[in-house]
Coordinates of C-alpha atoms and ligand atoms in Angstrom, one line a residue:
M589 CA 5.8 19.5 14.1
Q590 CA 5.9 18.9 10.4
H591 CA 8.1 15.9 9.6
V592 CA 7.7 16.1 5.9
T593 CA 7.1 19.2 3.7
F594 CA 5.1 18.6 0.6
P595 CA 5.5 20.8 -2.5
T596 CA 2.6 23.1 -3.3
S597 CA 0.8 24.1 -6.5
R598 CA 0.8 20.7 -8.2
T599 CA -1.8 19.1 -10.4
F600 CA -1.9 15.9 -8.4
D601 CA -1.9 15.4 -4.6
F602 CA -0.9 11.8 -5.0
A603 CA 0.5 9.4 -7.6
A604 CA 1.1 5.6 -7.2
I605 CA 3.2 3.3 -9.4
G606 CA 2.8 -0.5 -9.5
R607 CA 0.4 -3.2 -9.9
L608 CA -3.2 -3.1 -11.0
C609 CA -4.8 -6.5 -10.4
I610 CA -8.0 -8.3 -9.6
D611 CA -9.0 -9.6 -6.2
L612 CA -11.5 -12.5 -6.2
N613 CA -12.8 -12.5 -2.6
A614 CA -14.5 -15.6 -1.3
N615 CA -18.2 -15.1 -0.9
E616 CA -18.6 -18.1 1.4
I617 CA -16.6 -16.9 4.3
N618 CA -15.3 -18.9 7.3
R619 CA -14.3 -21.9 5.3
P620 CA -11.2 -23.1 3.4
M621 CA -10.6 -22.3 -0.3
E622 CA -11.2 -26.0 -1.1
E623 CA -14.8 -25.5 -0.1
T624 CA -15.3 -22.0 -1.5
M625 CA -17.4 -22.0 -4.7
T626 CA -18.0 -18.4 -5.5
F627 CA -16.0 -15.2 -5.5
T628 CA -16.7 -11.5 -6.1
K629 CA -14.4 -9.6 -8.4
Y630 CA -12.8 -6.3 -7.3
V631 CA -10.0 -4.2 -8.5
G632 CA -6.9 -5.1 -6.3
G633 CA -3.2 -4.8 -5.9
S634 CA -1.8 -2.9 -3.0
P635 CA -0.9 0.4 -4.7
A636 CA -4.2 0.3 -6.6
N637 CA -6.1 0.0 -3.3
I638 CA -4.1 2.8 -1.8
A639 CA -4.7 5.1 -4.8
I640 CA -8.5 4.3 -4.6
G641 CA -8.3 5.1 -0.9
M642 CA -6.6 8.4 -1.5
S643 CA -9.1 9.4 -4.2
R644 CA -12.1 8.5 -1.9
L645 CA -10.5 10.8 0.7
G646 CA -10.7 13.6 -1.8
Q647 CA -7.1 13.7 -3.1
K648 CA -6.4 14.3 -6.7
T649 CA -4.9 11.0 -7.7
A650 CA -3.0 9.5 -10.7
F651 CA -1.7 6.0 -11.4
I652 CA 1.3 4.8 -13.3
G653 CA 1.1 1.2 -14.3
K654 CA 0.4 -1.4 -17.0
I655 CA -2.7 -3.4 -17.6
A656 CA -3.4 -6.5 -19.8
N657 CA -5.2 -6.0 -23.1
D658 CA -8.1 -8.1 -21.9
Q659 CA -11.5 -7.8 -20.2
M660 CA -9.9 -7.7 -16.7
G661 CA -7.5 -4.9 -17.8
R662 CA -10.4 -2.9 -19.2
F663 CA -12.5 -3.5 -16.0
I664 CA -9.6 -2.0 -14.0
A665 CA -9.1 1.0 -16.2
S666 CA -12.8 1.9 -16.1
Y667 CA -13.1 1.4 -12.4
L668 CA -10.2 3.8 -11.8
Q669 CA -11.7 6.3 -14.1
R670 CA -15.0 6.1 -12.3
E671 CA -13.2 6.7 -9.1
G672 CA -11.8 9.9 -10.6
I673 CA -8.2 8.6 -10.9
D674 CA -6.1 9.9 -13.8
T675 CA -5.2 6.9 -16.0
S676 CA -3.2 8.8 -18.7
S677 CA -0.1 6.9 -17.5
V678 CA -1.7 3.5 -17.4
T679 CA -0.4 1.8 -20.5
V680 CA -1.8 -1.3 -22.2
D681 CA 0.3 -4.4 -22.7
D682 CA 0.8 -5.6 -26.3
T683 CA 2.6 -8.9 -25.6
G684 CA -0.3 -11.1 -24.5
A685 CA 0.5 -10.7 -20.8
V686 CA -2.4 -11.3 -18.4
T687 CA -3.9 -9.6 -15.3
G688 CA -2.7 -10.8 -11.9
L689 CA -5.3 -12.5 -9.8
A690 CA -5.5 -12.8 -6.0
F691 CA -8.0 -15.3 -4.7
T692 CA -8.7 -14.8 -1.1
E693 CA -9.4 -17.4 1.5
I694 CA -11.3 -16.3 4.6
K695 CA -11.1 -19.2 7.0
S696 CA -12.0 -17.1 10.0
P697 CA -11.7 -13.4 10.7
S698 CA -8.1 -13.9 11.8
E699 CA -7.0 -16.7 9.4
C700 CA -6.9 -15.3 6.0
S701 CA -4.6 -16.1 3.1
I702 CA -4.2 -15.1 -0.5
L703 CA -3.6 -17.4 -3.5
M704 CA -1.9 -15.4 -6.2
Y705 CA -1.8 -16.2 -9.9
R706 CA 1.0 -14.0 -11.2
D707 CA 2.7 -15.7 -14.1
N708 CA 3.3 -13.4 -17.1
V709 CA 1.4 -10.5 -15.5
A710 CA 1.1 -7.2 -17.3
D711 CA 1.9 -5.1 -14.3
L712 CA 5.5 -6.3 -14.1
L713 CA 6.1 -5.3 -17.8
L714 CA 5.9 -1.6 -17.1
K715 CA 9.0 -0.1 -18.8
P716 CA 11.1 2.9 -17.5
E717 CA 10.4 4.8 -20.7
E718 CA 6.7 4.6 -19.9
V719 CA 7.1 6.4 -16.7
S720 CA 6.0 10.1 -17.2
E721 CA 8.5 12.6 -15.7
E722 CA 5.8 15.3 -16.3
L723 CA 3.3 13.4 -14.2
I724 CA 5.7 12.8 -11.3
S725 CA 6.8 16.5 -11.4
Q726 CA 3.2 17.4 -11.0
A727 CA 2.5 15.2 -8.0
K728 CA 3.0 16.1 -4.3
L729 CA 3.5 12.6 -3.2
L730 CA 4.6 9.4 -5.1
L731 CA 3.9 6.0 -3.6
I732 CA 6.0 3.0 -4.6
S733 CA 5.2 -0.5 -3.6
G734 CA 7.8 -3.4 -3.1
T735 CA 6.2 -5.9 -5.4
A736 CA 6.9 -3.8 -8.5
L737 CA 10.7 -4.3 -7.7
A738 CA 10.5 -8.0 -8.1
Q739 CA 11.2 -8.2 -11.9
S740 CA 12.5 -6.3 -14.8
P741 CA 11.4 -4.1 -16.5
S742 CA 9.0 -3.0 -13.8
R743 CA 12.0 -2.8 -11.3
E744 CA 13.8 -0.3 -13.6
A745 CA 10.5 1.6 -14.1
V746 CA 10.2 2.1 -10.3
F747 CA 13.9 3.3 -10.0
Q748 CA 13.2 5.7 -12.9
A749 CA 10.2 7.0 -11.1
L750 CA 12.3 7.5 -7.9
E751 CA 14.9 9.4 -10.0
Y752 CA 12.2 11.8 -11.3
A753 CA 10.6 12.2 -7.9
K754 CA 14.0 13.2 -6.4
K755 CA 14.7 15.6 -9.2
H756 CA 11.4 17.4 -8.8
G757 CA 11.1 17.3 -5.0
T758 CA 8.1 15.0 -5.0
V759 CA 7.8 13.3 -1.6
I760 CA 8.2 9.5 -1.8
A761 CA 6.4 7.0 0.3
F762 CA 7.4 3.3 0.2
D763 CA 4.9 0.6 1.2
L764 CA 7.0 -2.4 1.5
D765 CA 4.2 -4.7 0.4
Y766 CA 6.3 -7.8 0.4
R767 CA 4.7 -10.7 -1.5
P768 CA 7.0 -13.7 -1.8
Y769 CA 5.3 -15.1 -4.9
T770 CA 7.0 -12.8 -7.4
W771 CA 10.5 -12.9 -6.0
K772 CA 13.2 -15.4 -6.9
S773 CA 15.2 -15.3 -3.6
A774 CA 15.2 -13.7 -0.2
E775 CA 18.7 -12.2 -1.0
E776 CA 17.5 -10.5 -4.2
T777 CA 14.5 -9.2 -2.3
A778 CA 16.6 -7.7 0.4
V779 CA 19.1 -6.0 -2.0
Y780 CA 16.4 -4.3 -4.1
Y781 CA 14.3 -3.3 -1.1
N782 CA 17.3 -1.6 0.5
L783 CA 18.3 0.2 -2.7
A784 CA 14.8 1.6 -3.1
A785 CA 14.3 2.4 0.6
E786 CA 17.4 4.6 0.6
K787 CA 15.6 7.1 -1.6
C788 CA 12.3 7.3 0.2
D789 CA 11.0 9.9 2.7
I790 CA 8.3 7.7 4.4
L791 CA 8.7 4.0 4.9
I792 CA 5.7 1.8 5.9
G793 CA 5.9 -1.9 6.6
T794 CA 5.1 -4.7 9.0
R795 CA 7.7 -6.1 11.4
E796 CA 8.0 -9.2 9.1
E797 CA 8.6 -7.0 6.0
F798 CA 11.4 -5.1 7.7
D799 CA 12.9 -8.4 8.9
Q800 CA 13.0 -9.5 5.3
M801 CA 15.0 -6.4 4.4
E802 CA 17.4 -6.9 7.3
M803 CA 18.7 -10.3 6.2
F804 CA 22.3 -9.0 5.8
E805 CA 22.2 -7.0 9.1
S806 CA 22.2 -7.7 12.7
N807 CA 19.0 -6.9 14.6
P808 CA 18.7 -10.1 16.7
E809 CA 15.9 -8.6 18.9
H810 CA 13.9 -7.4 15.8
D811 CA 14.0 -4.0 17.5
D812 CA 11.8 -1.5 15.7
R813 CA 14.0 1.5 16.7
V814 CA 17.1 -0.1 15.3
T815 CA 15.3 -0.8 12.1
A816 CA 13.9 2.7 11.8
T817 CA 17.2 4.5 12.8
K818 CA 19.1 3.0 9.9
W819 CA 17.0 4.9 7.4
F820 CA 17.3 8.3 8.9
S821 CA 20.9 8.5 7.6
Y822 CA 19.5 8.2 4.1
S823 CA 16.4 10.1 3.0
A824 CA 13.8 8.9 5.5
K825 CA 12.0 11.3 7.8
I826 CA 9.3 8.8 9.0
A827 CA 9.5 5.0 9.4
I828 CA 6.3 3.2 10.4
I829 CA 6.4 -0.4 11.7
K830 CA 3.0 -2.1 11.8
H831 CA 2.0 -4.8 14.2
G832 CA -1.4 -5.9 13.1
K833 CA -4.2 -5.3 15.6
E834 CA -1.6 -4.3 18.2
G835 CA -1.3 -1.0 16.2
S836 CA 1.8 0.7 14.7
I837 CA 4.7 2.8 15.8
A838 CA 6.1 5.8 13.8
Y839 CA 9.7 6.7 14.3
T840 CA 10.9 10.1 13.2
K841 CA 14.3 11.5 12.2
D842 CA 14.4 13.7 15.3
G843 CA 14.6 10.6 17.5
S844 CA 11.0 10.5 18.7
E845 CA 8.4 7.8 18.5
H846 CA 4.7 8.1 18.0
R847 CA 1.9 5.7 18.8
A848 CA -1.7 5.9 18.1
K849 CA -4.7 4.3 19.6
S850 CA -6.3 1.7 17.4
Y851 CA -10.1 1.2 17.1
P852 CA -12.2 -1.9 17.6
A853 CA -13.6 -3.6 14.5
K854 CA -16.1 -6.3 13.7
V855 CA -13.5 -8.1 11.5
I856 CA -14.6 -10.1 8.4
K857 CA -11.1 -10.6 7.1
T858 CA -7.7 -9.1 7.8
F859 CA -6.4 -8.3 4.3
G860 CA -6.8 -4.7 3.1
A861 CA -5.8 -3.4 6.6
G862 CA -2.4 -2.3 5.4
D863 CA -3.6 -0.5 2.3
S864 CA -6.4 1.4 4.0
Y865 CA -4.1 2.3 6.9
A866 CA -1.6 3.6 4.4
A867 CA -4.2 5.8 2.6
G868 CA -5.6 7.2 5.8
F869 CA -2.2 7.8 7.3
L870 CA -0.8 9.5 4.2
Y871 CA -3.9 11.6 3.8
G872 CA -3.5 12.9 7.4
V873 CA 0.2 13.7 6.9
M874 CA -0.7 15.6 3.7
Q875 CA -3.2 17.6 5.7
G876 CA -0.4 18.7 8.1
W877 CA -1.9 16.7 11.0
T878 CA 0.2 15.3 13.8
L879 CA 1.5 11.8 13.3
E880 CA -0.7 10.5 16.1
K881 CA -3.8 11.9 14.4
S882 CA -2.8 10.6 11.0
M883 CA -2.1 7.2 12.4
E884 CA -5.5 7.1 14.2
Y885 CA -7.1 8.1 10.9
G886 CA -5.3 5.3 9.2
S887 CA -6.4 2.8 11.9
A888 CA -10.0 3.8 11.6
A889 CA -9.9 3.5 7.8
A890 CA -8.3 0.0 8.3
C891 CA -11.2 -1.0 10.6
I892 CA -13.7 0.0 8.0
V893 CA -12.1 -2.1 5.3
I894 CA -11.5 -5.2 7.5
S895 CA -15.2 -5.0 8.5
S896 CA -16.1 -5.2 4.8
H897 CA -15.9 -7.8 2.1
S898 CA -13.6 -6.0 -0.3
C899 CA -10.4 -3.9 -0.1
S900 CA -10.6 -1.4 -2.9
D901 CA -14.4 -1.0 -3.0
A902 CA -14.6 -0.5 0.8
M903 CA -12.1 2.3 1.0
P904 CA -13.8 5.0 3.0
T905 CA -14.5 8.7 2.4
T906 CA -13.6 11.3 5.0
E907 CA -17.2 11.3 6.2
Q908 CA -17.1 7.6 6.7
V909 CA -13.8 7.7 8.7
E910 CA -15.0 10.5 10.9
D911 CA -18.3 8.8 11.5
Y912 CA -16.5 5.6 12.5
I913 CA -14.3 7.5 14.9
K914 CA -17.3 9.2 16.5
R915 CA -19.2 5.9 16.8
C916 CA -16.2 4.3 18.5
E917 CA -15.9 7.2 20.9
R918 CA -19.6 6.8 21.8
G919 CA -18.9 3.1 22.4
E920 CA -21.2 2.0 19.6
I921 CA -18.6 -0.3 18.0
T922 CA -16.9 -3.1 19.9
A923 CA -14.4 -5.7 18.6
S924 CA -15.7 -8.9 17.2
Ligands
LIG1148 N1 -7.9 -6.9 13.9 C1 -7.7 -5.6 13.9 N2 -8.5 -4.7 14.6 C2 -8.4 -3.4 14.5 N3 -7.4 -2.8 13.7 C3 -6.6 -3.6 13.0 C4 -6.7 -5.0 13.0 N4 -5.8 -5.5 12.1 C5 -5.1 -4.4 11.6 N5 -5.6 -3.3 12.1 C6 -5.2 -1.9 11.8 O1 -4.6 -1.9 10.5 C7 -3.2 -1.5 10.6 C8 -2.4 -2.2 9.6 O2 -2.6 -3.6 9.8 P1 -1.4 -4.7 9.6 O3 -2.1 -6.0 9.7 O4 -0.3 -4.4 10.5 O5 -1.0 -4.4 8.1 P2 -0.9 -5.4 6.8 O6 -2.4 -5.6 6.4 O7 -0.1 -4.7 5.8 O8 -0.3 -6.7 7.3 C9 -2.8 -1.7 12.0 O9 -1.8 -0.9 12.4 C10 -4.1 -1.4 12.8 O10 -4.3 0.0 13.0
LIG1149 O1 -2.1 -6.6 -3.1 C1 -2.7 -7.5 -3.7 O2 -2.4 -7.9 -4.9 C2 -3.9 -8.1 -3.1 C3 -4.7 -7.0 -2.5 O3 -5.5 -6.4 -3.4 C4 -5.4 -7.7 -1.3 O4 -6.7 -7.5 -1.2 C5 -4.5 -7.5 -0.1 O5 -3.9 -8.4 0.2 C6 -4.4 -6.2 0.6 O6 -3.2 -6.3 1.3 P1 -3.0 -5.6 2.8 O7 -3.6 -4.3 2.8 O8 -1.5 -5.5 3.0 O9 -3.6 -6.6 3.8

């Protein structure tokens, strides 16, 4: 059964709006940040990672965002272009804003954290008038990500993008991507997340991210079905609640729920799981696959990324995902 119908005959399969940043991933793994001396630079930012993932999976992809007018900004733009991503809607800041940095700490495969430097970042300066209606009207799927709602004018830019997507029948996916650093209060976060989620067709988040949205509601048992059902009276057709290595559950508007098997992985670090999962899952849904198959594909893509050092640079191609699934089926990959 098709839960979401995508428009046909559009220039882009996929467009993402939001932050373009830098990840600096610890080279000396399995130790605290205090003892980490060297880092490798990658393009980062959750929506950037997902866009790179979709492009690697062969989807015609565009990005809407703002970069700093500095070396880091230029590094990001040229990386996206090399990945075949359309950057005509990536504008360059002219106010002296900087590129957001995420230093990652890999204390152990399961104890990872991120130290973010996000004061005066260019990505949050994207203005509503810089969002191209033409581009959104030419995309089958628009991805928004929660962090871009944290501040004006980026917040208004995302709402403007939602408006255009609704007007042109572009399917909207919302990766909650809650990062506390950029928000002023939990109340502000909940209000804006809810306002955006009302307009979206596909919601993807962890249990903790949905809890954050529910601060004015009663869901004392943190029940996934209660969480998902609320959104089906708005625009949502699919709500996915992720539970780390325990896997994820997709709820659909017809009242059913879908679970997928997850795959083993030799985990180096856990971050990047969500972004690669989102790319693999959305790719599957766009191919018209069942939700179970799409979720499995997302899980396999996630395993590839968490077994690698980077997030963006490790995003797999279809051949890599299919090969990973086959190797798991043959018992060649076991959990670390
Ligand atoms: N340790 C792990 N082993 C295998 N798969 C994992 C592991 N951690 C996450 N995944 C896969 O990645 C998906 C998303 O991970 P999750 O940690 O829930 O998201 P996020 O990175 O956004 O917090 C999970 O549903 C699962 O399929
Ligand atoms: O989103 C960021 O700004 C940092 C990411 O690039 C980072 O690598 C990461 O945390 C990925 O997030 P996840 O996929 O939700 O684990």
